[in-house]
């Protein structure tokens, strides 16, 4: 879609260039050297030849520069509701009452919490409702404090800055779909299920967790399951009554060509990914709600400023987790290399870049949640 936009821009810029070419026609006929020598002045002739090219190049460069888009919003909490054990949902409206930006199933918001933490939450309300956003948050007793802050400090009337919505887990309607949600992983999946049901698609949902008491939005899922044509499409299985599911059990509804959408805890995602190739299903789309474990990492060093301390980063940890331990105010959000919140300038050292180039912006930056030193034992000096 962005390519189409760029093409449109090119067409418009091309028109400007052609308009400029009219001026260039005059330049292409440089004045004679003197009244007695009718030959064109060589310097002016050269200028006349290269000027249109330089103008075209400069316009092209301007076109390609990414334009920063301000996607920040002022939101106000309108409702906090207990949805399940340790899970609350929050509804927000725009602080100035204006319509909220549209979104599609799978989108998330970045919320700036009062403490300065930035955290991401999937939108789990109705995309057609431009007056309200809804998210749901499970309180993690041993988390990094973001979920506790939401549970303990956000009340109706609290104002927050948010960014987005953005979508890194897009649902493509059409074709057979198997949705798998583990616990709070239901948040991005719920709007997808609603969209599939509304479109009359061939879909199944497996919703799993420790017990029914821990699963949010069961009432809404039951209502979708009770819709005409949805009979037998929803399976809720809990560890306390059905046992911990195997990846094969979760994927049992993934027939040939089926698209699988999955959100859940990292170990379950890893297990499902490993089992997926045996299913013959068409594609696996997943979103984690925690950082992916570091696999195949090698140790390296992180220096905080040219004269600052040097921190060892072990093979199984990210630079972000090591730095955040020393400096808890370190900013991060997705921990998967696509939001850019953890981006830091690099002063020295060779980086093996990972994550989205758009989030990194330039090669002199590093996404510390996913990038490492290019060589084992190498040292990266950050401008912090
Ligand atoms: S935290 Fe999002 S890119 Fe690193």
Tab-separated table of C-alpha atoms and ligand atoms in Angstrom, residues 120 320 331-343 359 367-370, ligand 1:
chain	number	residue	atom	x	y	z
A	120	UNK	CA	2.055	-2.205	24.486
A	320	UNK	CA	18.199	-4.502	26.893
A	331	UNK	CA	12.838	2.723	27.609
A	332	UNK	CA	11.389	-0.289	25.826
A	333	UNK	CA	8.054	-1.573	24.656
A	334	UNK	CA	7.705	-4.506	22.210
A	335	UNK	CA	11.038	-6.235	23.003
A	336	UNK	CA	10.769	-7.795	19.541
A	337	UNK	CA	12.560	-5.228	17.397
A	338	UNK	CA	9.701	-3.433	15.719
A	339	UNK	CA	8.607	-0.448	17.835
A	340	UNK	CA	11.915	1.448	18.069
A	341	UNK	CA	11.432	2.475	21.724
A	342	UNK	CA	14.733	0.902	22.836
A	343	UNK	CA	16.742	2.464	19.963
A	359	UNK	CA	12.476	1.181	13.822
A	367	UNK	CA	17.725	-1.811	18.819
A	368	UNK	CA	19.083	-3.153	22.065
A	369	UNK	CA	16.199	-5.576	22.600
A	370	UNK	CA	17.238	-7.774	19.663
B	1	LIG	S1	11.583	-2.525	22.548
B	1	LIG	FE1	10.602	-2.343	20.643
B	1	LIG	S2	12.252	-2.340	19.223
B	1	LIG	FE2	13.180	-2.737	21.115
